[in-house]
CSV table of C-alpha atoms in Angstrom, one decimal:
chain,number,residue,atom,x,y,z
J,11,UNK,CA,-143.1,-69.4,-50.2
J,12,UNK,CA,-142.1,-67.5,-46.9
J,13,UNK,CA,-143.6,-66.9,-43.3
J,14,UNK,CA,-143.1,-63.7,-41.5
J,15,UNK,CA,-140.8,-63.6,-38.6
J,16,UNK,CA,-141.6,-61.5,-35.9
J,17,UNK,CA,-140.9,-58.4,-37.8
J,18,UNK,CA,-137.2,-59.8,-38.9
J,19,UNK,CA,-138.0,-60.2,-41.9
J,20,UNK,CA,-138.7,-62.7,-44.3
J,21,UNK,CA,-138.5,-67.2,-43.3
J,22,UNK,CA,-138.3,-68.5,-46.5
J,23,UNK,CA,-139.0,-72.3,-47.0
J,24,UNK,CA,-138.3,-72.5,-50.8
J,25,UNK,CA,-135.5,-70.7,-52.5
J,26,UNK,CA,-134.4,-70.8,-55.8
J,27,UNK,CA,-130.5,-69.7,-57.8
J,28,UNK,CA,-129.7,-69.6,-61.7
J,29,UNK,CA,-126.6,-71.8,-62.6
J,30,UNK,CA,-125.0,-70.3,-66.0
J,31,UNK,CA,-122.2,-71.2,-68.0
J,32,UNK,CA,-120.3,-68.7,-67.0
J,33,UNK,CA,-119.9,-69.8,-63.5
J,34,UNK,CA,-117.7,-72.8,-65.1
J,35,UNK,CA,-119.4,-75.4,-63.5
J,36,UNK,CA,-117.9,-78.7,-64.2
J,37,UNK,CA,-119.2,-81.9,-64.2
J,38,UNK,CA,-119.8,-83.6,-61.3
J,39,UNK,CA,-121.9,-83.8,-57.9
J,40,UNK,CA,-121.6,-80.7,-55.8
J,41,UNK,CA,-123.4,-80.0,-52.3
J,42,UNK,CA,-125.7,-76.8,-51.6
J,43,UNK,CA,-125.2,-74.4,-48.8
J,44,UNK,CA,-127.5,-72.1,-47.7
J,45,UNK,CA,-126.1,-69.3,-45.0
J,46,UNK,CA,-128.4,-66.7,-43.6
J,47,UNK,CA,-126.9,-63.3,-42.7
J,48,UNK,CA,-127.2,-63.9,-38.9
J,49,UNK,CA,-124.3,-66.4,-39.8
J,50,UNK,CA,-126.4,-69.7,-39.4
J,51,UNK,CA,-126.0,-72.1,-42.8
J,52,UNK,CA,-126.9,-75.6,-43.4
J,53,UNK,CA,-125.5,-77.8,-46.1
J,54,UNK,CA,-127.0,-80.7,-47.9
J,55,UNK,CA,-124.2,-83.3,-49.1
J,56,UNK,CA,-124.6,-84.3,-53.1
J,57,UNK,CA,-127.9,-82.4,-53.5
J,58,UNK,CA,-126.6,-81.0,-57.3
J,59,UNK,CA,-125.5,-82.9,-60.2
J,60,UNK,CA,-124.1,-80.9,-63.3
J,61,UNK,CA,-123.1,-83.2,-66.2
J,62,UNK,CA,-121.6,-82.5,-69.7
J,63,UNK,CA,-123.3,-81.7,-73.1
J,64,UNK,CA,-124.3,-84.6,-74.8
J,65,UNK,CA,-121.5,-85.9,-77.4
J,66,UNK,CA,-122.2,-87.9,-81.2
J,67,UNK,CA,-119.4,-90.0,-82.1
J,68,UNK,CA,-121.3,-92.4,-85.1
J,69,UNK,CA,-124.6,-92.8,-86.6
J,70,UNK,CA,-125.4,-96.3,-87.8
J,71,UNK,CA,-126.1,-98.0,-90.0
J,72,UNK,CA,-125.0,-94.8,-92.8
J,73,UNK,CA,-126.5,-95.2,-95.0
J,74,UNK,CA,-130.2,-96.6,-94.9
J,75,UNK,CA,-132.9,-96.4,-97.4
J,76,UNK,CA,-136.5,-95.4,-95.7
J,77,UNK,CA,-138.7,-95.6,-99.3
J,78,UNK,CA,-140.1,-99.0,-98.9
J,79,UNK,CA,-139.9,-99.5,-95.1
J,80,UNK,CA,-139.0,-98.3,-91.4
J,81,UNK,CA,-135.6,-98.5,-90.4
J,82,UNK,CA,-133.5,-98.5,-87.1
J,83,UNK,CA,-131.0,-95.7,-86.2
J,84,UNK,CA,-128.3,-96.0,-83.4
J,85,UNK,CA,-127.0,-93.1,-82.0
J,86,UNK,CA,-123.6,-93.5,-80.3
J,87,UNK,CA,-122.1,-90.9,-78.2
J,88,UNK,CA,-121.9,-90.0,-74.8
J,89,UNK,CA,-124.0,-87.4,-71.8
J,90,UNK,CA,-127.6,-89.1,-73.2
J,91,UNK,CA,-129.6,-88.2,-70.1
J,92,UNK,CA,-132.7,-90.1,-68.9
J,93,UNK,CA,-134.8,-88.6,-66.7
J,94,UNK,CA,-136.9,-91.5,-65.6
J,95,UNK,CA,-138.7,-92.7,-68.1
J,96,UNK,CA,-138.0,-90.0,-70.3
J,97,UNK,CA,-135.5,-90.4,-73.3
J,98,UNK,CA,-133.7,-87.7,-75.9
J,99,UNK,CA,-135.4,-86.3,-78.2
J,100,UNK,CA,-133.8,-86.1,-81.8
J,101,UNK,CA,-134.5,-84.2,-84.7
J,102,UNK,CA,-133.7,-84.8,-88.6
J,103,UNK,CA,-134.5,-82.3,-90.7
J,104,UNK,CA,-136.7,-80.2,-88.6
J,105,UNK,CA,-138.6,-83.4,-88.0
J,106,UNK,CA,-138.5,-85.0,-84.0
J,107,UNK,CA,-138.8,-88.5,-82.6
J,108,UNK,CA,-138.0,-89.8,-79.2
J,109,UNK,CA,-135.7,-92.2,-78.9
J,110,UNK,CA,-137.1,-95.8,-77.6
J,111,UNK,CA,-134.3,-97.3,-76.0
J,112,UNK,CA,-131.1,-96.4,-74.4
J,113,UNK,CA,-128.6,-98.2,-73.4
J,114,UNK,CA,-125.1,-98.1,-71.7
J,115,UNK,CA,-125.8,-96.4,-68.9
J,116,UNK,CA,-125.0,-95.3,-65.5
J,117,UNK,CA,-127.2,-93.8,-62.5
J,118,UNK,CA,-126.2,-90.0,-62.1
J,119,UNK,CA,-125.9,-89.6,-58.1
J,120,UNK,CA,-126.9,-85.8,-56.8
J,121,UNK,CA,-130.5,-86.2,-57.7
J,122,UNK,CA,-133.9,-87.2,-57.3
J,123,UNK,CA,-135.5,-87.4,-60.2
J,124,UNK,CA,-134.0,-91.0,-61.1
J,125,UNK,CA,-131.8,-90.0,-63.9
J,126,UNK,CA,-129.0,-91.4,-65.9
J,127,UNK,CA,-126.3,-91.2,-68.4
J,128,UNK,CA,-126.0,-93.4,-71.6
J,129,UNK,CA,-124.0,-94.1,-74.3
J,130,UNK,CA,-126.4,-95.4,-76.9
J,131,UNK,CA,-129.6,-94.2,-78.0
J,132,UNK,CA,-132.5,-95.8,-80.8
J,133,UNK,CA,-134.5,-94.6,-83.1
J,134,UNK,CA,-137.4,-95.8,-85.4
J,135,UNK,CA,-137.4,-93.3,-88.9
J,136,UNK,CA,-141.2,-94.4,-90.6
J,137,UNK,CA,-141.3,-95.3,-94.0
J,138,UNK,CA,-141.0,-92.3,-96.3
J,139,UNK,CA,-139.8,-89.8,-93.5
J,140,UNK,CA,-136.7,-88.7,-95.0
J,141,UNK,CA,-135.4,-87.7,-98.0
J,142,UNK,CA,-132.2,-88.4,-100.0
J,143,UNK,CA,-129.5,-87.0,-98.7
J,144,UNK,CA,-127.4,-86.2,-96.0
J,145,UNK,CA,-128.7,-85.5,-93.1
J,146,UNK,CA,-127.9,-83.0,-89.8
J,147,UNK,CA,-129.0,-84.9,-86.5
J,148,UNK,CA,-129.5,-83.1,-83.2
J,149,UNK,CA,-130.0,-84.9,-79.8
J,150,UNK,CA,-131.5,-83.0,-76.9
J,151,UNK,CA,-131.5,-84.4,-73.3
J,152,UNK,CA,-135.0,-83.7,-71.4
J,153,UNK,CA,-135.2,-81.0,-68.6
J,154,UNK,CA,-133.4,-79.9,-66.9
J,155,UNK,CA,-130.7,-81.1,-67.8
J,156,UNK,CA,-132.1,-79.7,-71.1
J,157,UNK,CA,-128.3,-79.3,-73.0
J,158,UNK,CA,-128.2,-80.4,-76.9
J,159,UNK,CA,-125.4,-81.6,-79.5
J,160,UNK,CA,-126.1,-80.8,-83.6
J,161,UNK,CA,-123.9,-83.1,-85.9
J,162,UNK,CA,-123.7,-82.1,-89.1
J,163,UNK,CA,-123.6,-85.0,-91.9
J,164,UNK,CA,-124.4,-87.2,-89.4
J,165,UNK,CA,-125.5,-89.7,-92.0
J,166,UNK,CA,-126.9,-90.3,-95.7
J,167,UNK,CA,-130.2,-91.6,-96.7
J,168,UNK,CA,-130.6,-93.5,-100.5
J,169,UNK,CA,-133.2,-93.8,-102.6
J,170,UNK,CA,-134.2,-96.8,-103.9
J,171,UNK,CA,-131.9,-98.2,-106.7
J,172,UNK,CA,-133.0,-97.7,-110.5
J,173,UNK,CA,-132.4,-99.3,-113.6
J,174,UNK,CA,-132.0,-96.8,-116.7
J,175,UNK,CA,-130.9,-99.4,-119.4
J,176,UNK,CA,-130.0,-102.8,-119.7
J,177,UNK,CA,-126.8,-104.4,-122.0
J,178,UNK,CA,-128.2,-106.7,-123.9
J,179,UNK,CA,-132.1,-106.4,-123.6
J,180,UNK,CA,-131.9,-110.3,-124.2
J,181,UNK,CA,-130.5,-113.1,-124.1
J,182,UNK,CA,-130.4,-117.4,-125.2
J,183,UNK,CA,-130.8,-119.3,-121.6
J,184,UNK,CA,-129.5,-122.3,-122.9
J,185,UNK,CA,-126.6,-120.5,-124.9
J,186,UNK,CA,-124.4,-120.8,-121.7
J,187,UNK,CA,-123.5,-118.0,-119.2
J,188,UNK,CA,-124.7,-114.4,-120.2
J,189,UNK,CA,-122.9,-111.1,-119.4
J,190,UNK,CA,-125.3,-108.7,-118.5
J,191,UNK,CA,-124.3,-105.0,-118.2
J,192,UNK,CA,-126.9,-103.0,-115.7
J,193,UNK,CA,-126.8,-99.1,-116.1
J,194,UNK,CA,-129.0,-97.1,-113.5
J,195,UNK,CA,-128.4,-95.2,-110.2
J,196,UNK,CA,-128.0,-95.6,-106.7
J,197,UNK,CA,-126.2,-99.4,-106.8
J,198,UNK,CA,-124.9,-99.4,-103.2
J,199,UNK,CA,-122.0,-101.6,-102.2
J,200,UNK,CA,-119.7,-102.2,-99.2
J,201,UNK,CA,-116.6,-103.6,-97.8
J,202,UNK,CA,-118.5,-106.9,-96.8
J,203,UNK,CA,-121.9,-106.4,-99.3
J,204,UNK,CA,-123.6,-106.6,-102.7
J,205,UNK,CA,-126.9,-105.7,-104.1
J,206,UNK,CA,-128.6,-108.7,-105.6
J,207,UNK,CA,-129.8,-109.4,-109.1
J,208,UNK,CA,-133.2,-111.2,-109.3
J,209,UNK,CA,-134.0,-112.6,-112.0
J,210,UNK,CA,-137.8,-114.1,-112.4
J,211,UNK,CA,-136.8,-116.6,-109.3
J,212,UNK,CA,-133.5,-116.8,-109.6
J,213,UNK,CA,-131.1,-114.4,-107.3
J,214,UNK,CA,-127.5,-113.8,-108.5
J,215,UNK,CA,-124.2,-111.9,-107.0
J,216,UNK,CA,-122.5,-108.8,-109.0
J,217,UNK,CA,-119.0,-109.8,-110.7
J,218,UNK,CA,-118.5,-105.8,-110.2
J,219,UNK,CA,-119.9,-102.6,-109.8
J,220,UNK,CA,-118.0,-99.4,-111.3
J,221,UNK,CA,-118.4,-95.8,-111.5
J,222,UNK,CA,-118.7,-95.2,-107.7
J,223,UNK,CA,-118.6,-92.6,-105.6
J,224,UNK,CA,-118.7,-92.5,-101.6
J,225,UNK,CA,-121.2,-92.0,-99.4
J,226,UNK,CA,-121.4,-93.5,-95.9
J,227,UNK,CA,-119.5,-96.5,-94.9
J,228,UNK,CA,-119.6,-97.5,-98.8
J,229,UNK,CA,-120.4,-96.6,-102.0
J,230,UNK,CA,-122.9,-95.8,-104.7
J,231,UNK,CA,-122.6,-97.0,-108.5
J,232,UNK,CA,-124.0,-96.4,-112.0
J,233,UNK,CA,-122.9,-99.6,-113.4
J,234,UNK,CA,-123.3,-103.1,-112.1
J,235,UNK,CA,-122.1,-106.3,-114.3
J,236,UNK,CA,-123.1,-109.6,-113.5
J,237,UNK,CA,-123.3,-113.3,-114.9
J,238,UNK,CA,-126.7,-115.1,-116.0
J,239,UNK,CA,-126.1,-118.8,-116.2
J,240,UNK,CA,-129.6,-119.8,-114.7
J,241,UNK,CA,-131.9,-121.8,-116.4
J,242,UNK,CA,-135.0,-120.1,-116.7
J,243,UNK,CA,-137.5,-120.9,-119.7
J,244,UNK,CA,-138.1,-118.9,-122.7
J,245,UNK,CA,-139.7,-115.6,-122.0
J,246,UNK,CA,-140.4,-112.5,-120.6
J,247,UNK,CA,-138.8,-112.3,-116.8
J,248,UNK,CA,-138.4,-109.3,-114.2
J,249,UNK,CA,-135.1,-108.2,-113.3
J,250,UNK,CA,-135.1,-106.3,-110.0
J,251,UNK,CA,-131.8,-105.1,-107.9
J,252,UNK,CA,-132.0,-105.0,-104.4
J,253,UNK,CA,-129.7,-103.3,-102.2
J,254,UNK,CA,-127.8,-104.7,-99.6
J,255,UNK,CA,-129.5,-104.5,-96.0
J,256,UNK,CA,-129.8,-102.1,-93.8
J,257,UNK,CA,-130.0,-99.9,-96.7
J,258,UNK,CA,-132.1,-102.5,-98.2
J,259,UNK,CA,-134.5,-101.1,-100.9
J,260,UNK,CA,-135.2,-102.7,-104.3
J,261,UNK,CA,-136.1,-101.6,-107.7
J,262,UNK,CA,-138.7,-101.5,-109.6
J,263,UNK,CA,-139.3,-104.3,-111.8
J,264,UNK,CA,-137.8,-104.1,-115.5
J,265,UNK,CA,-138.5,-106.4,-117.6
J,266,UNK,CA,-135.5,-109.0,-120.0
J,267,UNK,CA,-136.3,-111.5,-122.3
């Protein structure tokens, strides 16, 4: 937008600049000047704010199991920008969702579009979204700030756990306690949690899991031992394992007599 000036050329009331990396421009709030070449400038105090990339330090819970139902991922890091309403978008596996809450954050001064920096983003992933895996997360903060962080093995998703054989197919209820030797895939453990062994109505805990290998903040197994001394009747009953939450899936249904 200009005016003319009385032949002196051009009055502009709207005047825009490119800000690049390679002008080095740290974070921070920074005031505009304008100066015209007869010499006359005007300044307007903390009218730009510049802020960081946006940072991933953790992805939790890792990992989670989305087979049989949503789940909840936090995104912890730091430079989430908020433009009003408007939260960072993230993408899993070419796939995007927008966070829905934020949280730990702090006004950014220097503008006045309402914006701020958080620490702490969430995200629903729907019910069969993702597969197993380990997954690359990107988080992009909305324009114009508009800057975006990729972390790679940002965290695992499970399938459900699955039961390949079981040691012995059957057993005498009222023979006393019963060791029963599970052989399948996906039996996830950690430092503070076990899956569960149903059977018919009757829940019981692991005495161990073994042939393991790492993933996430715990561990997957092949083989999972536990103790029957329940009491149920004579009979056909369904044995399901059920992971631990938040990974939280279940098997399907096998059958012991």
């Amino acid at each position: 937008d200009c005016l003319l000036s009385r032949g002196l050329g051009d009055v502009y009331k709207r005047q825009e600049f490119d800000v690049y990396p390679e002008l080095g421009l740290e974070a921070g709030i920074y005031s505009v000047s304008v100066t015209n070449r007869n010499g006359n400038a005007v300044t307007l105090e903390g009218s730009l704010a510049a802020v960081d990339s946006p940072t991933i330090t953790s992805v939790e819970p890792d990992p989670i199991c989305v087979e049989q139902d949503d789940r909840s991922l936090t995104v912890t890091g730091t430079g989430f920008i908020q433009v009003g309403d408007t939260l960072p978008t993230i993408t899993i596996g070419g796939q995007s969702f927008t966070a829905s809450a934020s949280a730990g954050c702090t006004d950014i001064g220097g503008t006045t579009l309402g914006a701020s920096s958080c620490t702490e983003l969430t995200i629903q992933v729907p019910q069969g979204s993702l597969g197993a895996g380990s997954h690359e997360l990107t988080v992009t903060n909305p324009d114009p700030a508009g800057c975006s962080v990729v972390q790679s093995n940002a965290f695992n998703v499970l399938l459900p756990p699955a039961i390949t054989d079981i040691d012995p197919p059957g057993f005498c209820s009222t023979a006393g306690p019963a060791t029963i030797t599970l052989t399948g895939t996906d039996f996830y453990q950690d430092a503070t949690s076990l899956p569960t062994v149903s059977v018919g109505t009757q829940d019981f805990v692991p005495d161990s899991l073994s042939n393991c290998a790492p993933v996430g903040n715990g561990e997957v197994c092949t083989t999972l031992v536990f103790t029957y001394d329940g009491t149920l009747p004579f009979g056909d009953h369904v044995l399901v394992v059920s992971n631990p939450d938040p990974t939280g899936c279940s098997s399907d249904g096998t059958n012991i007599l």
